[in-house]
Coordinates of C-alpha atoms in Angstrom, one line a residue:
X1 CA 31.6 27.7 253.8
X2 CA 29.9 30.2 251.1
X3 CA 29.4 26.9 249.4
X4 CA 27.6 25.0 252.1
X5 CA 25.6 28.1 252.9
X6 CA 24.5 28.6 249.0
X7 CA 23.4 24.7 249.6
X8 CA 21.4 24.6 252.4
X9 CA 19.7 27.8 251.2
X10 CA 18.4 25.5 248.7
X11 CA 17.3 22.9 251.2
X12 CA 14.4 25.0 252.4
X13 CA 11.1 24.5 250.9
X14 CA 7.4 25.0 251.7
X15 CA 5.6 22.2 253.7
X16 CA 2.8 20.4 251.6
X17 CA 0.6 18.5 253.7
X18 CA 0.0 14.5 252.7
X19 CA -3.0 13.7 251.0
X20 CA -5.1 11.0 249.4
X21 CA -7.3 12.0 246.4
X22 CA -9.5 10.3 244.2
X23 CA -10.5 11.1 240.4
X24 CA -11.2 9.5 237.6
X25 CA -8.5 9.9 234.9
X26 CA -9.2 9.2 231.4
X27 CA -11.9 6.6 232.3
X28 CA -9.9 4.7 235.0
X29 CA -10.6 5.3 239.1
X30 CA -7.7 6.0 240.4
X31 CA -6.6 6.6 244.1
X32 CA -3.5 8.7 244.5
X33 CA -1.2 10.0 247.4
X34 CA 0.3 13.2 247.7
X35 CA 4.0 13.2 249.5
X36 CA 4.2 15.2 252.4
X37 CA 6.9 17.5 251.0
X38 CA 7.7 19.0 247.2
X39 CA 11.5 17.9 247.5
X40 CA 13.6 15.9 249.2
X41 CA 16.8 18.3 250.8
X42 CA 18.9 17.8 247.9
X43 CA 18.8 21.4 245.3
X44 CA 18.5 19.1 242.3
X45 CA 15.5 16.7 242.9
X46 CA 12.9 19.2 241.5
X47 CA 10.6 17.0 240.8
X48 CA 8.8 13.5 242.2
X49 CA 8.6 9.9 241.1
X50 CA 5.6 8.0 240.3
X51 CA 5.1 4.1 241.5
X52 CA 1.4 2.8 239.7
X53 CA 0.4 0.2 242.2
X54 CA -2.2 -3.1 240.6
X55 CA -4.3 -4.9 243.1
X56 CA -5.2 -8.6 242.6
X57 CA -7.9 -10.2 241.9
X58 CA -11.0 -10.3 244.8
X59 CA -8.6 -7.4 245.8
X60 CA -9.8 -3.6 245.5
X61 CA -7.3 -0.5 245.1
X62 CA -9.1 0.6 248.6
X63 CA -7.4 -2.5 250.0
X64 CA -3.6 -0.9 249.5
X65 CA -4.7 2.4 250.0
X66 CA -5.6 0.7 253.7
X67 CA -3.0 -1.5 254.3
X68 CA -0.5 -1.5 251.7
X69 CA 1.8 0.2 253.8
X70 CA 2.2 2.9 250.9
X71 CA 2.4 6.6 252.6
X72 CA 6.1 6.4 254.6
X73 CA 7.9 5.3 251.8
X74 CA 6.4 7.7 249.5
X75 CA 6.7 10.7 252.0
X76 CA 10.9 9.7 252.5
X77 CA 11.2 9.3 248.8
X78 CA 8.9 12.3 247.5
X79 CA 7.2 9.6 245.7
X80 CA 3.6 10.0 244.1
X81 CA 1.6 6.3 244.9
X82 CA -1.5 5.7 242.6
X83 CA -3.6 2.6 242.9
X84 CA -5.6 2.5 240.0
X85 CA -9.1 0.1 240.1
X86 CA -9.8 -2.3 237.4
X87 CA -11.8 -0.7 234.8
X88 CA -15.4 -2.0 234.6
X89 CA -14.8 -4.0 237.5
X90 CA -11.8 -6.5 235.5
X91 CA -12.4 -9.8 234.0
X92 CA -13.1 -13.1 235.5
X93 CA -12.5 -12.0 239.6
X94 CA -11.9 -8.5 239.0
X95 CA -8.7 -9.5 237.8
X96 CA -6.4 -7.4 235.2
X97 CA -6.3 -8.7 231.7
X98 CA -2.9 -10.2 231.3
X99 CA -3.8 -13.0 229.8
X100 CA -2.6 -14.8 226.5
X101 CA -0.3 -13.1 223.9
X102 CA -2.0 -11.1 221.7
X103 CA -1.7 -7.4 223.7
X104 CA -1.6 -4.0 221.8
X105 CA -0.7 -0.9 224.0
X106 CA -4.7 0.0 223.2
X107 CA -6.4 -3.1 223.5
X108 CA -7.7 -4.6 227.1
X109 CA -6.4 -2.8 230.2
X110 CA -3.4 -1.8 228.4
X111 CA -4.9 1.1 227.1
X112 CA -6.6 2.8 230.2
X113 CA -3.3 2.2 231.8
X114 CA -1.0 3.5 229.6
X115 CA -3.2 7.0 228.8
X116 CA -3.8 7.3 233.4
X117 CA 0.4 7.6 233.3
X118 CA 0.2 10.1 230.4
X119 CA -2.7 12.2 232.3
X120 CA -0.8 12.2 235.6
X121 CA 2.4 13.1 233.6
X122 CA 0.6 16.0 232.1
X123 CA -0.7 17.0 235.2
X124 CA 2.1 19.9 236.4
X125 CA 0.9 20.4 239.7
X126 CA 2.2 16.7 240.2
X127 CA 5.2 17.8 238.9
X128 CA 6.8 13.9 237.9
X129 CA 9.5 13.0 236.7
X130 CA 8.8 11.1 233.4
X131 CA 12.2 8.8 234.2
X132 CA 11.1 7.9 237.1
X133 CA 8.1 6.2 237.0
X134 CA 7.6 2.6 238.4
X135 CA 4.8 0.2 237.9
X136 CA 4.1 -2.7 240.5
X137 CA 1.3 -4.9 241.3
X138 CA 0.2 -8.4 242.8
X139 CA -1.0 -11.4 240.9
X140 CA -2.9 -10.7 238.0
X141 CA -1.6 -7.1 238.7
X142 CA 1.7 -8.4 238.5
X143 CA 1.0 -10.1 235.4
X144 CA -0.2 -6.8 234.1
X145 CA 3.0 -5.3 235.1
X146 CA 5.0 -7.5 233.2
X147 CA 2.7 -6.8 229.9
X148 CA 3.3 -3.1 230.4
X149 CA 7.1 -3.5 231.7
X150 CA 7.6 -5.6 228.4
X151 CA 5.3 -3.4 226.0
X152 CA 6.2 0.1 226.6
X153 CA 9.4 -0.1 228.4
X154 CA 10.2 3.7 227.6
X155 CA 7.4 4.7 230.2
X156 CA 8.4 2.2 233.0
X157 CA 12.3 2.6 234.4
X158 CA 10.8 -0.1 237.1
X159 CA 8.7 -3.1 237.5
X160 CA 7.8 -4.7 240.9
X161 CA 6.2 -8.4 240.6
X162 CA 4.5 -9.6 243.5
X163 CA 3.7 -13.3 242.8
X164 CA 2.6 -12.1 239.4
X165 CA 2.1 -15.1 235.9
X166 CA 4.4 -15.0 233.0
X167 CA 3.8 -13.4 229.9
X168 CA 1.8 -15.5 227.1
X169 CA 0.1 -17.3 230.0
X170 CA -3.7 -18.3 230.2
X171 CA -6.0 -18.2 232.8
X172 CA -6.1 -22.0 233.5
X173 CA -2.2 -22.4 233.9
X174 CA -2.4 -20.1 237.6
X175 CA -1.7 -23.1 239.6
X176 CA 0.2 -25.3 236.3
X177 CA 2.0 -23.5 234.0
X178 CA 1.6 -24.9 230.2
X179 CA 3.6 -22.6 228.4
X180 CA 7.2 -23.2 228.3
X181 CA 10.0 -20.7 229.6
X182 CA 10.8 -20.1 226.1
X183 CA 7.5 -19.4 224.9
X184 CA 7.3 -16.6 228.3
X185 CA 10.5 -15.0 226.7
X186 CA 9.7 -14.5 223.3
X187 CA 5.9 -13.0 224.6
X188 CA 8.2 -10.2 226.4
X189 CA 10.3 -9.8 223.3
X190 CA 7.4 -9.8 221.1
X191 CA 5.4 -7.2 223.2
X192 CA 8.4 -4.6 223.2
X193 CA 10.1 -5.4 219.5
X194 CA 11.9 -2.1 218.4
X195 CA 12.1 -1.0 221.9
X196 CA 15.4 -2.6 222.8
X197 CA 16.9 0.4 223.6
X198 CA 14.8 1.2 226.9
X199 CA 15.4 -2.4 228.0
X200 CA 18.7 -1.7 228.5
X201 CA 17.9 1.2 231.5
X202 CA 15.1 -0.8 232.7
X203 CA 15.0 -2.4 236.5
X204 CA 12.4 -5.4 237.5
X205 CA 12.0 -6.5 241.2
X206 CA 10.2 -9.6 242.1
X207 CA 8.9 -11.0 245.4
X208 CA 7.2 -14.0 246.3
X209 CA 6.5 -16.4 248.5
X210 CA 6.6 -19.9 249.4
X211 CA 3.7 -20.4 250.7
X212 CA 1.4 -19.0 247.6
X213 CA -1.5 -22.0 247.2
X214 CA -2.7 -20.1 244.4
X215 CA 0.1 -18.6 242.1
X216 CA 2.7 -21.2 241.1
X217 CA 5.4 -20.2 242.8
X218 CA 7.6 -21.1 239.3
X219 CA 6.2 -18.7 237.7
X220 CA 8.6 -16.0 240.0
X221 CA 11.8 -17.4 238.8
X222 CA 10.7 -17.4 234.9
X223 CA 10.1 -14.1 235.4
X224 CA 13.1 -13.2 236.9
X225 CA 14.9 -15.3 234.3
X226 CA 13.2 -13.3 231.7
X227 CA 14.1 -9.7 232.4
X228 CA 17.0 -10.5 233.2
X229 CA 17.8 -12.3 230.2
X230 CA 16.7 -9.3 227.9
X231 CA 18.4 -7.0 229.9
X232 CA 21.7 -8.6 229.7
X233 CA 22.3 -9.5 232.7
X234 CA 24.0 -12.4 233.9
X235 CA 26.5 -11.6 236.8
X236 CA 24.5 -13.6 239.7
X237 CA 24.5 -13.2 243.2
X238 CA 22.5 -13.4 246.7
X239 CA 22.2 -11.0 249.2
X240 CA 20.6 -10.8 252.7
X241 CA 17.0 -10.8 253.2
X242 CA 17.3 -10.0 257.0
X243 CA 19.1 -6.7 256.4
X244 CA 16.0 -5.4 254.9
X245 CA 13.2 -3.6 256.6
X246 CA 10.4 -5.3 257.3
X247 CA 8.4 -7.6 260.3
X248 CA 9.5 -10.5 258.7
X249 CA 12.7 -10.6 256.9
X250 CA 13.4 -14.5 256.5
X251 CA 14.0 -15.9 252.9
X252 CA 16.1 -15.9 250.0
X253 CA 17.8 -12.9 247.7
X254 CA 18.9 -13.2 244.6
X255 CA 20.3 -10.3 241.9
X256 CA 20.9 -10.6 238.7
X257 CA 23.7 -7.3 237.2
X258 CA 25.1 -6.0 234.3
X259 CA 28.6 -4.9 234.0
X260 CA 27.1 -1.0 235.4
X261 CA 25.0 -2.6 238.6
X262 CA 22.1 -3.8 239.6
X263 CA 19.3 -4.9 237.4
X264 CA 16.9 -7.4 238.1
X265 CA 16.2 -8.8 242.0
X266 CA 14.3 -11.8 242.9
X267 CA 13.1 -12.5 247.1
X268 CA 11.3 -15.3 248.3
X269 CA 9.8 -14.3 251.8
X270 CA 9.6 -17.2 253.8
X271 CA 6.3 -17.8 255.2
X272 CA 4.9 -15.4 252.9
X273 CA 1.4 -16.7 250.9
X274 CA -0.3 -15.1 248.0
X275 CA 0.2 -11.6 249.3
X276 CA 1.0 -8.6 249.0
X277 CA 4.0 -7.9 251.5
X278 CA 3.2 -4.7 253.3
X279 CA 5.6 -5.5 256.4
X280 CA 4.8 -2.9 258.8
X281 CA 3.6 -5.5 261.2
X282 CA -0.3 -6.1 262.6
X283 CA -3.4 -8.1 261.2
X284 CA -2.7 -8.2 257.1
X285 CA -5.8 -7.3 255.3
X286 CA -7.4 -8.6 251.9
X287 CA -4.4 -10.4 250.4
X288 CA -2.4 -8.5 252.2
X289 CA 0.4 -9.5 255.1
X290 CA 2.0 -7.2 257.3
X291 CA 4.3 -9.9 258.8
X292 CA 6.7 -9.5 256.0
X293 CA 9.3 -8.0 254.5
X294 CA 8.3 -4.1 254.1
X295 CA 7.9 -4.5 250.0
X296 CA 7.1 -0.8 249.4
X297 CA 10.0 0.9 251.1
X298 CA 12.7 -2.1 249.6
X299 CA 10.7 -2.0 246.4
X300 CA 11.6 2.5 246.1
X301 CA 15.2 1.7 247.9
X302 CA 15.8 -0.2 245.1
X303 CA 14.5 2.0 242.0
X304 CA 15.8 5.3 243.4
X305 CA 19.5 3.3 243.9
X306 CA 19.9 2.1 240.5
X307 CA 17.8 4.3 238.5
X308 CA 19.8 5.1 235.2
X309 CA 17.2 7.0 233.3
X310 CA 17.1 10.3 235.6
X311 CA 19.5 12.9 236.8
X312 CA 17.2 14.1 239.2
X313 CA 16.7 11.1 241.5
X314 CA 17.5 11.4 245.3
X315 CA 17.5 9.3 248.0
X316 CA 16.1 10.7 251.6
X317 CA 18.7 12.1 253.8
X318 CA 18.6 9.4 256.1
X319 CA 17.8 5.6 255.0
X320 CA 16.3 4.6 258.5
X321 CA 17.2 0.6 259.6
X322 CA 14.1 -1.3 261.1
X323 CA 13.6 -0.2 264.6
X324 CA 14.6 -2.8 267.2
X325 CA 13.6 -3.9 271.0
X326 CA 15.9 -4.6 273.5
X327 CA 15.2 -5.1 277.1
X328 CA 11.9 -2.9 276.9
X329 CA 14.1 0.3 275.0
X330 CA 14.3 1.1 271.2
X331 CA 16.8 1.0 269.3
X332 CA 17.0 3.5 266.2
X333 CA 19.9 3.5 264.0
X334 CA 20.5 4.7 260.0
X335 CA 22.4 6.3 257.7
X336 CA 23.0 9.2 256.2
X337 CA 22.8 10.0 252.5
X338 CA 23.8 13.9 252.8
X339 CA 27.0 15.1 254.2
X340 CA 27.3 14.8 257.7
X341 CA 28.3 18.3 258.4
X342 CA 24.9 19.4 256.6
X343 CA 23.7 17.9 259.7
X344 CA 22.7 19.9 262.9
X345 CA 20.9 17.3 264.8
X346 CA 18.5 14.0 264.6
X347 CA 16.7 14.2 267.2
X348 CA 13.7 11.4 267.2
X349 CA 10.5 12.0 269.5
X350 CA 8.7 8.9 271.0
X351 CA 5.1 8.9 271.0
X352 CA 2.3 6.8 272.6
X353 CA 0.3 5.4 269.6
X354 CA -3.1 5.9 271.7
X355 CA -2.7 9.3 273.2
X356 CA 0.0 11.1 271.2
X357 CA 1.7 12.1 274.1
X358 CA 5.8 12.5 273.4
X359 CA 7.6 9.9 276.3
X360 CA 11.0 10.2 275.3
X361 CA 13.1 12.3 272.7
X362 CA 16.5 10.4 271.7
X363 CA 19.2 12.5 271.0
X364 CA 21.1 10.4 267.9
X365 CA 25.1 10.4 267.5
X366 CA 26.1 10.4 264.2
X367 CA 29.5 8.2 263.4
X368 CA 32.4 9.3 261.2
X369 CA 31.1 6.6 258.4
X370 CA 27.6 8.6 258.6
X371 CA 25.7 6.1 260.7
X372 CA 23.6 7.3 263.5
X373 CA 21.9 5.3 266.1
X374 CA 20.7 6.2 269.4
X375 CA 18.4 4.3 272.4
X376 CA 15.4 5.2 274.1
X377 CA 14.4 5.0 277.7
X378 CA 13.1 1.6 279.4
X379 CA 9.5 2.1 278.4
X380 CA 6.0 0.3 279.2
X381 CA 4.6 -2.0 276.6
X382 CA 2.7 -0.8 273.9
X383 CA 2.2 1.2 270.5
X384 CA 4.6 3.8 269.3
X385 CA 5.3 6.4 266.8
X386 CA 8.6 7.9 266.2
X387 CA 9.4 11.3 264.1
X388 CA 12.8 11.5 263.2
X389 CA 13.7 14.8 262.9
X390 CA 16.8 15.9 260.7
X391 CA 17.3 19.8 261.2
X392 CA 20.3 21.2 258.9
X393 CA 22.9 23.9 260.2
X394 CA 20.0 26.7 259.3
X395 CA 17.8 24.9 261.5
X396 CA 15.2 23.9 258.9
X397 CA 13.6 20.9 259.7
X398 CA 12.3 17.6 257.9
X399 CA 10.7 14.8 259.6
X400 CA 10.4 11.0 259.1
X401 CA 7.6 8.8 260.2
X402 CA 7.7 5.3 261.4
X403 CA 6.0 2.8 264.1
X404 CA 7.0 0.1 266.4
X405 CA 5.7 -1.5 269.6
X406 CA 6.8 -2.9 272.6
X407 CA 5.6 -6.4 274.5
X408 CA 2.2 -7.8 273.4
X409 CA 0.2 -5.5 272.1
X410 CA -3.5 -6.1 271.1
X411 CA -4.0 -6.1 267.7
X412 CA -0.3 -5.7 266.7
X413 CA 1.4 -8.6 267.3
X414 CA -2.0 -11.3 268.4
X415 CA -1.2 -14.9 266.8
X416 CA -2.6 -14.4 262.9
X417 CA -4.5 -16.6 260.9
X418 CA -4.1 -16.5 257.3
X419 CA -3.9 -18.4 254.0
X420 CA -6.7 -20.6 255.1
X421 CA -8.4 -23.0 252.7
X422 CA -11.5 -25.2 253.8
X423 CA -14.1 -27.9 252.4
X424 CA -16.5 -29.9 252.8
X425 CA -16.6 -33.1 250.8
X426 CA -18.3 -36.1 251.1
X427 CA -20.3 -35.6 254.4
X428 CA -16.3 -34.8 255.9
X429 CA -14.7 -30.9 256.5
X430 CA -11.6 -30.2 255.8
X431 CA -9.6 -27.1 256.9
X432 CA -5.7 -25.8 257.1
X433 CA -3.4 -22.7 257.0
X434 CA -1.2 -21.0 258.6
X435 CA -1.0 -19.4 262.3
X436 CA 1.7 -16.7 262.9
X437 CA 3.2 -14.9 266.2
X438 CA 2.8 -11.8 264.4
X439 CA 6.2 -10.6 266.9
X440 CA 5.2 -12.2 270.1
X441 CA 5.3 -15.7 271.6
X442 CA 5.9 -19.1 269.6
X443 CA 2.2 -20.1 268.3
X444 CA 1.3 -23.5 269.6
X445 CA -2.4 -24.3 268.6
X446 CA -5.3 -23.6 266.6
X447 CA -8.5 -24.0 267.8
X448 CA -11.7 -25.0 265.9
X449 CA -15.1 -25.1 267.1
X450 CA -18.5 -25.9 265.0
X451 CA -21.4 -24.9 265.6
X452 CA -21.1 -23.4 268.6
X453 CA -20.8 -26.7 270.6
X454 CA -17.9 -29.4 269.3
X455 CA -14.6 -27.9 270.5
X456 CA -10.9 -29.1 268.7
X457 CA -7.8 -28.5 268.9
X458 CA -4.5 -29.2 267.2
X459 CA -0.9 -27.9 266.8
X460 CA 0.9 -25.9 264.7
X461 CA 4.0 -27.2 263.3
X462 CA 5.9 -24.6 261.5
X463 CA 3.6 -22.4 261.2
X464 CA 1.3 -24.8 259.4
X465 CA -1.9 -26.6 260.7
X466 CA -5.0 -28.8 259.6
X467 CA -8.5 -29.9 261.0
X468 CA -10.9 -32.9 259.5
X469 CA -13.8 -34.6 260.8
X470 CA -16.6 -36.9 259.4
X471 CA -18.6 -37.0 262.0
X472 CA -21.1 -33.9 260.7
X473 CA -24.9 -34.3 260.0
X474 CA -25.9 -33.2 256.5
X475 CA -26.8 -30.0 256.0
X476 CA -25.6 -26.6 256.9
X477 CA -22.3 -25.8 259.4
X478 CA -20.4 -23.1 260.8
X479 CA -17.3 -23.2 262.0
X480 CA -14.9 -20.9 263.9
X481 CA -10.5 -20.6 264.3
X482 CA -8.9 -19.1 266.2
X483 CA -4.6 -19.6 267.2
X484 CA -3.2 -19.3 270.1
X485 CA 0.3 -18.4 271.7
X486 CA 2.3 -20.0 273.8
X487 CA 1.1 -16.6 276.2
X488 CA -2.6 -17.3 275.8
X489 CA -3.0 -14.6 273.8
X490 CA -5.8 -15.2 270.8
X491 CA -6.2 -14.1 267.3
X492 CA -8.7 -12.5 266.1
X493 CA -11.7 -15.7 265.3
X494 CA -12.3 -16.3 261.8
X495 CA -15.9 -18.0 260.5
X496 CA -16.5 -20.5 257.9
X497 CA -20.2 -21.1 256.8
X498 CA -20.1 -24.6 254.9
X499 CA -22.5 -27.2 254.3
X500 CA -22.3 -31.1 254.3
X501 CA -23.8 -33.8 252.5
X502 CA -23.3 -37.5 251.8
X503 CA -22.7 -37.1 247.6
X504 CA -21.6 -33.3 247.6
X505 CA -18.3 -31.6 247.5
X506 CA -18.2 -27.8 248.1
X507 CA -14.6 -25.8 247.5
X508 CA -12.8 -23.8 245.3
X509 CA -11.7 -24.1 242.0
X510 CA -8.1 -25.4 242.8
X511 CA -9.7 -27.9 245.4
X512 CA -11.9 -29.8 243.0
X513 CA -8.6 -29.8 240.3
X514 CA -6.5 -31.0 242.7
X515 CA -8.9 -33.9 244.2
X516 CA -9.3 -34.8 240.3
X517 CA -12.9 -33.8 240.8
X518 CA -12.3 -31.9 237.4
X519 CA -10.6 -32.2 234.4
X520 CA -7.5 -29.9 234.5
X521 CA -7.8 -29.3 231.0
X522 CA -11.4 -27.4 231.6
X523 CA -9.7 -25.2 233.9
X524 CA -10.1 -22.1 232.1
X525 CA -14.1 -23.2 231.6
X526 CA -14.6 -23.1 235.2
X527 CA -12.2 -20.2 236.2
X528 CA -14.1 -17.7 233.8
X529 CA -17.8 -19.2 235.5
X530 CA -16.6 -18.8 239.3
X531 CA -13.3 -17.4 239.4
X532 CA -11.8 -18.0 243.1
X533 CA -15.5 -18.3 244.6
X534 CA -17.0 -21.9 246.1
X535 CA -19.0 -23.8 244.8
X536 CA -20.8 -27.6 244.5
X537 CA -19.9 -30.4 242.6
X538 CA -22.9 -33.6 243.2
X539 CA -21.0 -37.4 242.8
X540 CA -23.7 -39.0 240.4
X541 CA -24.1 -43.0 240.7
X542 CA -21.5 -43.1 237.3
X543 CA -19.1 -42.0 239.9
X544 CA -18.7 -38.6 238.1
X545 CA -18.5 -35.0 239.2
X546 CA -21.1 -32.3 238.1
X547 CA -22.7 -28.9 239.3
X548 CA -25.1 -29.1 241.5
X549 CA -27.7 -27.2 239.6
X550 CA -27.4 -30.0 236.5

């Protein structure tokens, strides 16, 4: 009992209240979050992790500060988040400079990047752990992760690779990789020779999609195939997607271990496009879906787990399931990582989103095998907020945040539109994507009007759906989607400004490549002059493509 008593002593600790702050460290922007408390309860972890999150390209670090679904997971994990932006607003489409194979850890972005870690390690307010920092990012971010993860692999214990290209890739092999596999590998092994040693404690986590239009979805498995191979590890498996948190759990898991554990994981989310994976459910924002699996809270599950750098790691004292619905109640279950009999009470308050007010306070039972679960009252539909509150046998108190909802709920779980591509070719438009239920009813049509006055509709079939007519005067158009649910509930409307003409052909870079409008081999040319913007091509009488302007 002395014992236990000597313990808990240790579990109190002053309350720090979450922030985000913004400086500029050693020439890079960075914004950074501030956990809500200095440790989790557990007398050893002293100190806090670091996760360096990259945005994409046409993607801004204000964009996952927004709706990356960041601040949770890095309160339960004592986590510092930073989301650095692209110095001098990035190459190409404000991308990050992975490209090709001829990185030094000064040259390009490498540089900034690699002195912003060093600043915020120095920093002993912040008080990081220098084991446990993790680097993640989306696209070319995630190509930028794998530069660093390969390059200085004794300042990463973690990569995270959402939909991210290989290393030794060029810009014009996004959508058709060139290089070969092997070529990828020996980039990596070139980029951290002598450094074989911190391989070998290193973890890499990748997550894709299959619906990405814009990253070749190959690339995932090369890089998967990569770490894993210089890591050693070869004992393969699968595990279950739908056991992880998230709004959208469907798809495919796949480890890769070592004779010690866990090394290298690979999920495609199904339905997911060229996204980052923020899974907290709701309208996704600039390359971002929240109907997905919750990326940043499996993404620090699975670093703090297998970490084999740090003895001061520590998971939260309770690993919270997703929440579930059941005849208009809530169902909250988890598990705890402490001893139970450090345990007073969970006790998890019920809030209304919109008002704050508390409706219900669930009492949780905790099993012999440390699981706890509990069940709220029958409850009106609508947004909620639960605080799980863990109080220890001296009655101090620590408090996890998450969010559900109930029914349809404007706004939460509307019919989403997303991953749309459109153009106008030829005097025709041309439109598709995908329509979600976002958690409520089967989605069952998307409708399209132009200009205000012609009215379509067609269906959505797995999620996917298209749109064409010809019959459009030259000149300019707008047009307007919107899904529906089997409910009648709408999305929010989306609106494309195009404009038509007999000998013209307006789309994206990818478009005209894949109508053989250009030559694939000039796709870098064209990528470096418009990036992922639109733009014209004219059909001259030779029957060839040009820019409109020549």
């Amino acid at each position: 009992m002395k014992n236990m008593f000597v313990l808990l002593s240790l579990l109190v600790s002053a309350p720090v209240f979450a922030e985000w702050k913004f400086e500029t460290i050693e020439g890079v922007q960075v914004h950074y979050y501030l956990p809500k408390t200095t440790t989790p309860l557990v007398a050893k972890a002293q100190k806090r992790a670091l996760m360096v999150n990259l945005h994409g390209c046409s993607q801004k670090a204000e964009d996952l500060k927004k709706d990356g679904n960041w601040e949770n997971t890095a309160d339960d994990y004592n986590m510092i988040v930073a989301l650095p932006k692209v110095p001098n607003g990035g190459v190409i489409a404000g991308c990050w400079d992975y490209y090709g194979a001829d990185h030094t850890m000064s040259n390009r972005h490498n540089g900034p990047l690699i002195k912003l870690v060093q600043a915020l390690l120095t920093k002993t307010e912040l008080n990081i752990d220098a084991a446990q920092v993790y680097l993640s990012g989306l696209s070319s971010g995630g190509g930028e992760t794998m530069v660093l993860g390969c390059m200085v692999p004794e300042m990463f214990a973690g990569l995270g690779v959402n939909a991210g290209p290989s290393t030794g890739t060029s810009s014009s092999e996004i959508s058709r990789p060139k290089t070969s596999y092997e070529a990828m590998l020996a980039a990596c092994k070139k980029l951290g020779n002598g450094k074989e040693e911190f391989f070998k404690t290193q973890l890499t986590s990748i997550i894709y999609g299959n619906n990405d239009f814009i990253v070749n979805t190959a690339f995932n498995t090369n890089n998967a195939e990569i770490m894993r191979t210089i890591y050693g590890a070869n004992n393969k498996s699968s595990f279950d997607t739908k056991k992880l948190s998230g709004t959208n759990t469907d798809g495919v898991g796949t480890l890769w271990s070592d004779e010690k554990g866990p090394r290298v994981s690979l999920i495609m989310n199904s339905n997911l496009g060229h996204n980052w994976p923020a899974g907290q459910g709701g309208n996704g924002g600039a390359f971002i879906n929240k109907k997905s699996i919750n990326y940043p809270d499996y993404l620090a599950k699975f670093f703090f787990t297998n970490n084999r750098r740090s003895q001061l790691v520590s998971l939260p004292e309770v690993m919270i399931d997703p929440i579930e619905t059941k005849e208009s109640k809530f169902i909250v279950s988890g598990t705890l990582t402490i001893p139970k009999e450090w345990v007073k009470t969970i006790d998890i308050q019920v809030k209304k989103k919109d008002t704050q007010e508390i409706v219900d306070t669930v009492k949780a039972v905790v099993g012999r095998d440390s699981r706890f679960s509990g069940f709220s009252k029958v409850l009106p539909d609508g947004e909620y907020f639960f605080d799980f509150h863990v109080i220890n046998a001296l009655g101090t108190k620590r408090t996890f945040k998450r969010s559900s909802w109930l029914g349809e709920v404007a706004g939460v779980n509307l019919p989403q539109i997303f991953n749309t591509r459109y153009q106008s070719v030829l005097g025709c438009f041309s439109i598709e994507g995908q329509a979600v239920n976002n958690g409520g009813d089967k989605v069952t049509n998307v409708h399209i009007t132009i200009d205000g006055e012609d009215h379509y509709s067609v269906p959505v079939e797995n999620t996917i759906w298209d749109f064409k007519t010809c019959s459009l005067a030259e000149g300019a158009h707008e047009a307007v989607v919107v899904a529906e649910n089997e409910s009648g509930l709408l999305s929010g409307a989306q609106q494309f400004s195009f404009t038509a003409g007999l000998n013209t052909a307006a789309s994206t870079l990818q478009e005209h490549m894949e109508a053989k409008r250009l030559n694939w081999d000039e796709y870098g040319f064209w990528y470096l002059k418009y990036g992922y913007s639109r733009f014209t091509l004219v059909l001259g009488t030779d029957g060839i493509w040009r820019e409109k302007n020549l």
